[in-house]
PDB file of C-alpha atoms in Angstrom:
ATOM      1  CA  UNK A   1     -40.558  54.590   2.271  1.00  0.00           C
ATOM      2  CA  UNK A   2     -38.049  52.048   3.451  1.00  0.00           C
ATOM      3  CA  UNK A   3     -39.344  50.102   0.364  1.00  0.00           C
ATOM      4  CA  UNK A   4     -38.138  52.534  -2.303  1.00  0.00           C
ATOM      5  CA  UNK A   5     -35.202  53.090  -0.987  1.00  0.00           C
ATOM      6  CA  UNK A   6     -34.026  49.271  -1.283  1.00  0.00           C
ATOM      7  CA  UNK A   7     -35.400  48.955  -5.009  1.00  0.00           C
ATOM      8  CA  UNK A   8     -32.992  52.358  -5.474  1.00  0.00           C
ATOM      9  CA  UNK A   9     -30.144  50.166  -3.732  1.00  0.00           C
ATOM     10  CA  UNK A  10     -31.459  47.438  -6.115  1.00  0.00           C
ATOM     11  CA  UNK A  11     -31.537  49.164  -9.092  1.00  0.00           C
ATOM     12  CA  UNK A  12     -27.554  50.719  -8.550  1.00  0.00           C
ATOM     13  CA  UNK A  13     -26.573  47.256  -8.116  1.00  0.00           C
ATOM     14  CA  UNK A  14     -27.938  46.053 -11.384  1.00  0.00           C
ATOM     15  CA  UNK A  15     -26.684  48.816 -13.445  1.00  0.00           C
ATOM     16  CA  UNK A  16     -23.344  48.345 -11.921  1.00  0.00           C
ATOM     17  CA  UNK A  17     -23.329  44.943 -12.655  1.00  0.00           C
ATOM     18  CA  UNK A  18     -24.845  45.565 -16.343  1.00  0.00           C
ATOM     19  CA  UNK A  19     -21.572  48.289 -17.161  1.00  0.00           C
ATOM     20  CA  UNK A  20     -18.897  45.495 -15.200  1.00  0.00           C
ATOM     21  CA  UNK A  21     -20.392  42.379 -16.881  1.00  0.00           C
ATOM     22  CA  UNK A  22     -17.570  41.692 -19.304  1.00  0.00           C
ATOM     23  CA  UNK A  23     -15.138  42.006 -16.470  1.00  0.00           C
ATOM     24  CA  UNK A  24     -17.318  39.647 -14.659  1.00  0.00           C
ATOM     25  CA  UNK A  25     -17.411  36.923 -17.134  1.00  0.00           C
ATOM     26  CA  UNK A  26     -13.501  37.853 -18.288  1.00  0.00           C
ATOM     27  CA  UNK A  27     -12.648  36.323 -14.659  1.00  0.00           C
ATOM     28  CA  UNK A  28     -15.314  33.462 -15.179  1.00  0.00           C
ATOM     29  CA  UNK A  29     -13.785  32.711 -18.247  1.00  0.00           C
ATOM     30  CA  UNK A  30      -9.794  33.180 -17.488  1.00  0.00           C
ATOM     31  CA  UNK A  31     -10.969  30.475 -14.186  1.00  0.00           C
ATOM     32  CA  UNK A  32     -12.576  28.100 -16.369  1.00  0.00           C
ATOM     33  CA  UNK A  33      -9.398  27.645 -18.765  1.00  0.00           C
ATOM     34  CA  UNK A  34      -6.707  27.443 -16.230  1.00  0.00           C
ATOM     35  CA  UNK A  35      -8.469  24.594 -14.743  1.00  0.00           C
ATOM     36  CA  UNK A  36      -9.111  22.721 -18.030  1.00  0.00           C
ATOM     37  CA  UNK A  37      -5.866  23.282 -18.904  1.00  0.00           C
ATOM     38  CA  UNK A  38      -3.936  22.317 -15.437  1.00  0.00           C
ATOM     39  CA  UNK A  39      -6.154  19.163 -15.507  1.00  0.00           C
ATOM     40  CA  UNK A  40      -4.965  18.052 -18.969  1.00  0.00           C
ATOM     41  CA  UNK A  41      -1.710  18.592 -18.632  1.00  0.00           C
ATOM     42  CA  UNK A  42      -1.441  17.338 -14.864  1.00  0.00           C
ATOM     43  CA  UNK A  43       0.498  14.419 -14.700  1.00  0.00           C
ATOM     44  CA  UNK A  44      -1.692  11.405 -13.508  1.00  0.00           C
ATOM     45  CA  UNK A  45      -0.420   9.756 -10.663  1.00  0.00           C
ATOM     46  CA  UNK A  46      -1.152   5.592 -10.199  1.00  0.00           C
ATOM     47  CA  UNK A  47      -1.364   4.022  -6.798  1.00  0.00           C
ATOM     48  CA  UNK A  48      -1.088   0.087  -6.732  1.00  0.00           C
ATOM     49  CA  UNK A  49      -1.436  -1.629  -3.404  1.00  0.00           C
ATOM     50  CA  UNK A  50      -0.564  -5.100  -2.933  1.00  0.00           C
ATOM     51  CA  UNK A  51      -1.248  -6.955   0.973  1.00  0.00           C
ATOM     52  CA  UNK A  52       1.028  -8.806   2.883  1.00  0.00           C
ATOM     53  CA  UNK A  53       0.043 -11.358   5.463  1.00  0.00           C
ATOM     54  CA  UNK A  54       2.992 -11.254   8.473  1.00  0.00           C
ATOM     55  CA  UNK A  55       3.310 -14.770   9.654  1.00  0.00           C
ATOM     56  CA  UNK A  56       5.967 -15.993  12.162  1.00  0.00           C
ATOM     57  CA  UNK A  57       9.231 -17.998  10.958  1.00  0.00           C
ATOM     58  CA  UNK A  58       9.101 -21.262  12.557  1.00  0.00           C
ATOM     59  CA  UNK A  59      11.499 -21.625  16.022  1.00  0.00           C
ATOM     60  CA  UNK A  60       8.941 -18.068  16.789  1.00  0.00           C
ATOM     61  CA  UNK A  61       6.339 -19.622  18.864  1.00  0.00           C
ATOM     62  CA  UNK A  62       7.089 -20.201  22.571  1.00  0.00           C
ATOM     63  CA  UNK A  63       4.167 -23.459  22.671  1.00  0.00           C
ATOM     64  CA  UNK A  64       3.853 -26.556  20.591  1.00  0.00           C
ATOM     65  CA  UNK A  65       0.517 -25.310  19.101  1.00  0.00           C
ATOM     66  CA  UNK A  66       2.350 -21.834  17.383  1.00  0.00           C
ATOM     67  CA  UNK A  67       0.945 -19.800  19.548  1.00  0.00           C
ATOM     68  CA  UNK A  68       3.542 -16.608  20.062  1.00  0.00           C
ATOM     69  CA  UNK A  69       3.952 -14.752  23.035  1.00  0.00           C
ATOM     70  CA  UNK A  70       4.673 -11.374  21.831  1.00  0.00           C
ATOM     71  CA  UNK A  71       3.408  -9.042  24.097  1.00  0.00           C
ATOM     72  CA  UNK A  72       3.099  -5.957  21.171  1.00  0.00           C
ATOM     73  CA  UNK A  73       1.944  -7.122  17.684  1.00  0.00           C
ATOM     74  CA  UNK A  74       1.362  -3.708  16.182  1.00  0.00           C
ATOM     75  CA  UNK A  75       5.440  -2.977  17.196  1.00  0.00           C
ATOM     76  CA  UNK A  76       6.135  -5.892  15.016  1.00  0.00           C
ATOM     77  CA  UNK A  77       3.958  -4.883  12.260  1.00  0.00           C
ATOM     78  CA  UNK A  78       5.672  -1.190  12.931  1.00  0.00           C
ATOM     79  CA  UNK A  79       9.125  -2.987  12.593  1.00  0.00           C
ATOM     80  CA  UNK A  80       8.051  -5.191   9.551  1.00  0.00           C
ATOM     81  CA  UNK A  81       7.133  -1.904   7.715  1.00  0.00           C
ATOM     82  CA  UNK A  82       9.908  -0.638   8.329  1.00  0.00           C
ATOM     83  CA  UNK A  83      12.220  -3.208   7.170  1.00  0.00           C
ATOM     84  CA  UNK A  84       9.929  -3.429   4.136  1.00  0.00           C
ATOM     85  CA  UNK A  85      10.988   0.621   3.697  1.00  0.00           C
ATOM     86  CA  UNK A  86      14.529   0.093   4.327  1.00  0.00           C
ATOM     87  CA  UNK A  87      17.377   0.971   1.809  1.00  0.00           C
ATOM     88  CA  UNK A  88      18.113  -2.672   1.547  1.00  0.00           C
ATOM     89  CA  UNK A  89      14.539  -3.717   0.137  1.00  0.00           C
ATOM     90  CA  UNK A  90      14.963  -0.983  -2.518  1.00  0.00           C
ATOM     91  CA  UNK A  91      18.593  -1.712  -3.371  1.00  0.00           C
ATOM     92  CA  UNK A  92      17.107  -5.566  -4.095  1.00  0.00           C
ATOM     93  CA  UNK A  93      14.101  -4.379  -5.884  1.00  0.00           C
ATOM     94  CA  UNK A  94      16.464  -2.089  -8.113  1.00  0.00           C
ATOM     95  CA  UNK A  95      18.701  -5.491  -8.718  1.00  0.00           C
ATOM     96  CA  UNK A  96      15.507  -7.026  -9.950  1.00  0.00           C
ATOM     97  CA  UNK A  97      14.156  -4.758 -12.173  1.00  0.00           C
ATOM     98  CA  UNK A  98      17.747  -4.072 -13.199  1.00  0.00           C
ATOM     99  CA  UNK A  99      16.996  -0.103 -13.010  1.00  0.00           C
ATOM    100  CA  UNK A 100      17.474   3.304 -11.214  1.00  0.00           C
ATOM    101  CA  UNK A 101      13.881   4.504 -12.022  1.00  0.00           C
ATOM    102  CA  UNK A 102      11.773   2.559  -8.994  1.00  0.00           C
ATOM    103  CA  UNK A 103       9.128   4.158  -7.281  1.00  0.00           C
ATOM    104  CA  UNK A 104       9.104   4.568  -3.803  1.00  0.00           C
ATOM    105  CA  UNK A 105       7.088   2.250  -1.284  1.00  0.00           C
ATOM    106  CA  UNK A 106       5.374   2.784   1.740  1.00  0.00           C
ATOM    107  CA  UNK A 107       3.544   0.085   4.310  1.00  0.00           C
ATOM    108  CA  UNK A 108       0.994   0.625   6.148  1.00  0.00           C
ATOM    109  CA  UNK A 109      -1.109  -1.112   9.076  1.00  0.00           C
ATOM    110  CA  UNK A 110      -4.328  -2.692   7.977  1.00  0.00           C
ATOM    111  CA  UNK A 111      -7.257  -3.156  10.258  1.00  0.00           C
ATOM    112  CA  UNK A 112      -6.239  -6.406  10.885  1.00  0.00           C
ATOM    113  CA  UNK A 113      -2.529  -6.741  12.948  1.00  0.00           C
ATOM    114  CA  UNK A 114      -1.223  -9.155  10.934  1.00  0.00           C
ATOM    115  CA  UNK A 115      -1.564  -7.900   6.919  1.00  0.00           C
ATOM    116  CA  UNK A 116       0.514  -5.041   5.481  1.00  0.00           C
ATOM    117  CA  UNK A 117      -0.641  -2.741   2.809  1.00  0.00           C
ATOM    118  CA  UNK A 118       2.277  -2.392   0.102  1.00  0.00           C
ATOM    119  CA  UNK A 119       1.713   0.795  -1.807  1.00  0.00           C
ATOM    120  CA  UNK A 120       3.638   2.133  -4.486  1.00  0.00           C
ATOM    121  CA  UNK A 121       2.790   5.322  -6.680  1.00  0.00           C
ATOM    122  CA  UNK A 122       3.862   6.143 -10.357  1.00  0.00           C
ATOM    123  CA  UNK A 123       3.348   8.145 -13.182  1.00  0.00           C
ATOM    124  CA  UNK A 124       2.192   4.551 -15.199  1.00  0.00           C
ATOM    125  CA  UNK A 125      -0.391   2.635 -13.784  1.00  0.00           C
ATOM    126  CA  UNK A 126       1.650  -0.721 -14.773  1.00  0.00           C
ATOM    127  CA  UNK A 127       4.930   0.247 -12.856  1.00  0.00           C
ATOM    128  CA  UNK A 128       2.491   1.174  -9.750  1.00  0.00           C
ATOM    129  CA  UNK A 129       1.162  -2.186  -9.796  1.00  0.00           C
ATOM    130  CA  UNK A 130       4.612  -4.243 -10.962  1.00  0.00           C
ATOM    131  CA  UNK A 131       6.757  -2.436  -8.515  1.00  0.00           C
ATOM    132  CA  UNK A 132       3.894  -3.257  -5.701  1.00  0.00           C
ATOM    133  CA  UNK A 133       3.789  -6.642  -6.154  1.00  0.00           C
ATOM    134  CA  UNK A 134       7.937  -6.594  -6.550  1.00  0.00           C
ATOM    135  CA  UNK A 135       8.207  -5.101  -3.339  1.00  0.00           C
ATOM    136  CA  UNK A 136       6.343  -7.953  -1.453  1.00  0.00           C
ATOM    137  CA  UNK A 137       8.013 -10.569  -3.804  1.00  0.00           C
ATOM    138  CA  UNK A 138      11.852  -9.408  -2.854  1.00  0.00           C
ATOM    139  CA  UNK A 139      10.876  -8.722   0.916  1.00  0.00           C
ATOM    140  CA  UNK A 140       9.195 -11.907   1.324  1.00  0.00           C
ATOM    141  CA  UNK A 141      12.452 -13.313   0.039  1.00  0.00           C
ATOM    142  CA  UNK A 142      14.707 -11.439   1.797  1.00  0.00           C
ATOM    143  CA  UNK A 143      12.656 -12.926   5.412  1.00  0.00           C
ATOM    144  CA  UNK A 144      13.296 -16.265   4.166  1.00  0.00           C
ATOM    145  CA  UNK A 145      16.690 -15.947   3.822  1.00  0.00           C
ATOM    146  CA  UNK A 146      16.852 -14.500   6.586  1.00  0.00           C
ATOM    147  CA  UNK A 147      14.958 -16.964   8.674  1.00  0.00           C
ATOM    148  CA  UNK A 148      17.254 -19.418   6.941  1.00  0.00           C
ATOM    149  CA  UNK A 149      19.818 -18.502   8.150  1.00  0.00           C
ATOM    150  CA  UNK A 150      19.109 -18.213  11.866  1.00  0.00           C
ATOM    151  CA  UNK A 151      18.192 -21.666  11.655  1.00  0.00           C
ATOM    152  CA  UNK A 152      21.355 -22.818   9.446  1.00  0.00           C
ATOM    153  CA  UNK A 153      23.378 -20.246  12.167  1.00  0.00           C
ATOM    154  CA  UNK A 154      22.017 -21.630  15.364  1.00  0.00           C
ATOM    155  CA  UNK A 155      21.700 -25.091  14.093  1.00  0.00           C
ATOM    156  CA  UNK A 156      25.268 -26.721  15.055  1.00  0.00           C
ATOM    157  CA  UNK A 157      25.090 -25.192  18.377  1.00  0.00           C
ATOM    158  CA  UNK A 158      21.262 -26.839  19.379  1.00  0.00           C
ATOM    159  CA  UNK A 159      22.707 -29.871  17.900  1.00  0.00           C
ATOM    160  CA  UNK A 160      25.448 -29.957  20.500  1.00  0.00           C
ATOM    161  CA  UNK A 161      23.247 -28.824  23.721  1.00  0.00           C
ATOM    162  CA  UNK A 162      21.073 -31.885  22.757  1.00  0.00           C
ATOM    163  CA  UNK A 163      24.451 -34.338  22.368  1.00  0.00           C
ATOM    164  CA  UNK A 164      24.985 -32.673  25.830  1.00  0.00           C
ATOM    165  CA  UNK A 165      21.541 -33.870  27.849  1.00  0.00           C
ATOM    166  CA  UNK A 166      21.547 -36.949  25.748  1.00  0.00           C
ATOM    167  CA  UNK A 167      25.129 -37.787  27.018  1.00  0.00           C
ATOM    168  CA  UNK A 168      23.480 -36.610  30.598  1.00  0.00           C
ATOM    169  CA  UNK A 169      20.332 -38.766  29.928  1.00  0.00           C
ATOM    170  CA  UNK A 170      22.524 -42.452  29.631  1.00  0.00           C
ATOM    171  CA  UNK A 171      24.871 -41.171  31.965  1.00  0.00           C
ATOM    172  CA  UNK A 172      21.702 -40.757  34.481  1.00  0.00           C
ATOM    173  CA  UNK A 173      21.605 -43.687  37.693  1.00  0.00           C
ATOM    174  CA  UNK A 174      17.736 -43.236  38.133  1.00  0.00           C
ATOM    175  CA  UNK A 175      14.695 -42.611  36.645  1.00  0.00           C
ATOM    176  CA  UNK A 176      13.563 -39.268  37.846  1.00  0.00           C
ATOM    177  CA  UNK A 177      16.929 -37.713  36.559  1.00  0.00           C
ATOM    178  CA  UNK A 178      16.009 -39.105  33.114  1.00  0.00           C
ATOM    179  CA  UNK A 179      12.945 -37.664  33.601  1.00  0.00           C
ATOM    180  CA  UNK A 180      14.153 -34.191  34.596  1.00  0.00           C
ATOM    181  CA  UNK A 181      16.353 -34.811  31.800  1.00  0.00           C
ATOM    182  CA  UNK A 182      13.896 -35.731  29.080  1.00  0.00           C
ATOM    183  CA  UNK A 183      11.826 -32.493  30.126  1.00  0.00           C
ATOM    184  CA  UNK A 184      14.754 -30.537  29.505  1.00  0.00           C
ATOM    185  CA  UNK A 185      15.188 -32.263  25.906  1.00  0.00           C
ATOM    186  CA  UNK A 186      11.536 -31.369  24.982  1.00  0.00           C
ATOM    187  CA  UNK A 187      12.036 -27.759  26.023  1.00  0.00           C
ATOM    188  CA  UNK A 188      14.534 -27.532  23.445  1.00  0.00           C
TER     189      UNK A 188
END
């Protein structure tokens, strides 16, 4: 009994669906167009990356072998993105390409500490990959110059600290001040 009576649900169901079907395949059909036609006339978005390897300037290193002392190496790679972000990167990279129209950037951390990802997106797949590798060209330009500078800046005044000891070092009677004074020369 409970047999017929779910062949009778059955059979409604069918003969509903048989009378609807045009509606049915009106809504496949309206679904299947708007996606065709919001892919083809979606505008394509490139994404070049380009990689950055962070190095130290030299005068960074605490030891004679390079080896740094910083204590947080993903806050410097935090602080080197953000530099690399900065309005001052772009406003270069817009004097280089001599136009208005450059895409944004963004860095990110790589799984190792030391390497950026540079990533820029556009609507041309040549731009992406032109304004990536501009990005790292201008900001690795803009560290030299500024690592340049610190050394060209602090320059005079290491020269005079060491005409200071050395003055101290033929001025010195005895041979354990020259030697306290020679250590202090090497820790400069």
């Amino acid at each position: 009994m409970n047999g017929g009576r779910q062949e009778s649900i059955l059979h409604r169901v069918r003969l509903v669906i048989a009378r609807h079907r045009w509606i049915v395949l009106a809504g496949l059909i309206a679904t299947v167009l708007t996606t065709v036609v919001l892919f083809v006339f979606a505008e394509r978005t490139y994404r070049a990356e380009a990689r950055m390897l962070l190095r130290n300037p030299p005068g960074d290193s605490l030891y004679a072998n390079g080896y740094s002392a910083a204590l947080a190496p993903d806050r410097k790679v935090r602080n080197e993105i953000e530099a690399l972000e900065s309005p001052e990167v772009r406003a270069a990279v817009v004097a280089r390409l001599g136009s208005d129209d450059v895409p944004d950037v963004s860095g990110h951390a790589t799984e190792t500490v030391d390497i950026i990802a540079v990533r820029v997106e556009s609507t041309d797949a040549d731009t992406a990959a032109y304004g990536a590798n501009t990005y790292v060209e201008v900001y690795i330009q803009a560290r030299r110059n500024a690592a340049l500078a610190a050394l060209t800046d602090g320059g005079p005044a290491l020269l005079a600290e060491i005409t200071a000891v050395q003055a101290e070092l033929d001025a010195a009677a005895t041979d354990a001040e020259r030697s306290e004074l020679l250590a202090e020369l090497s820790l400069l």
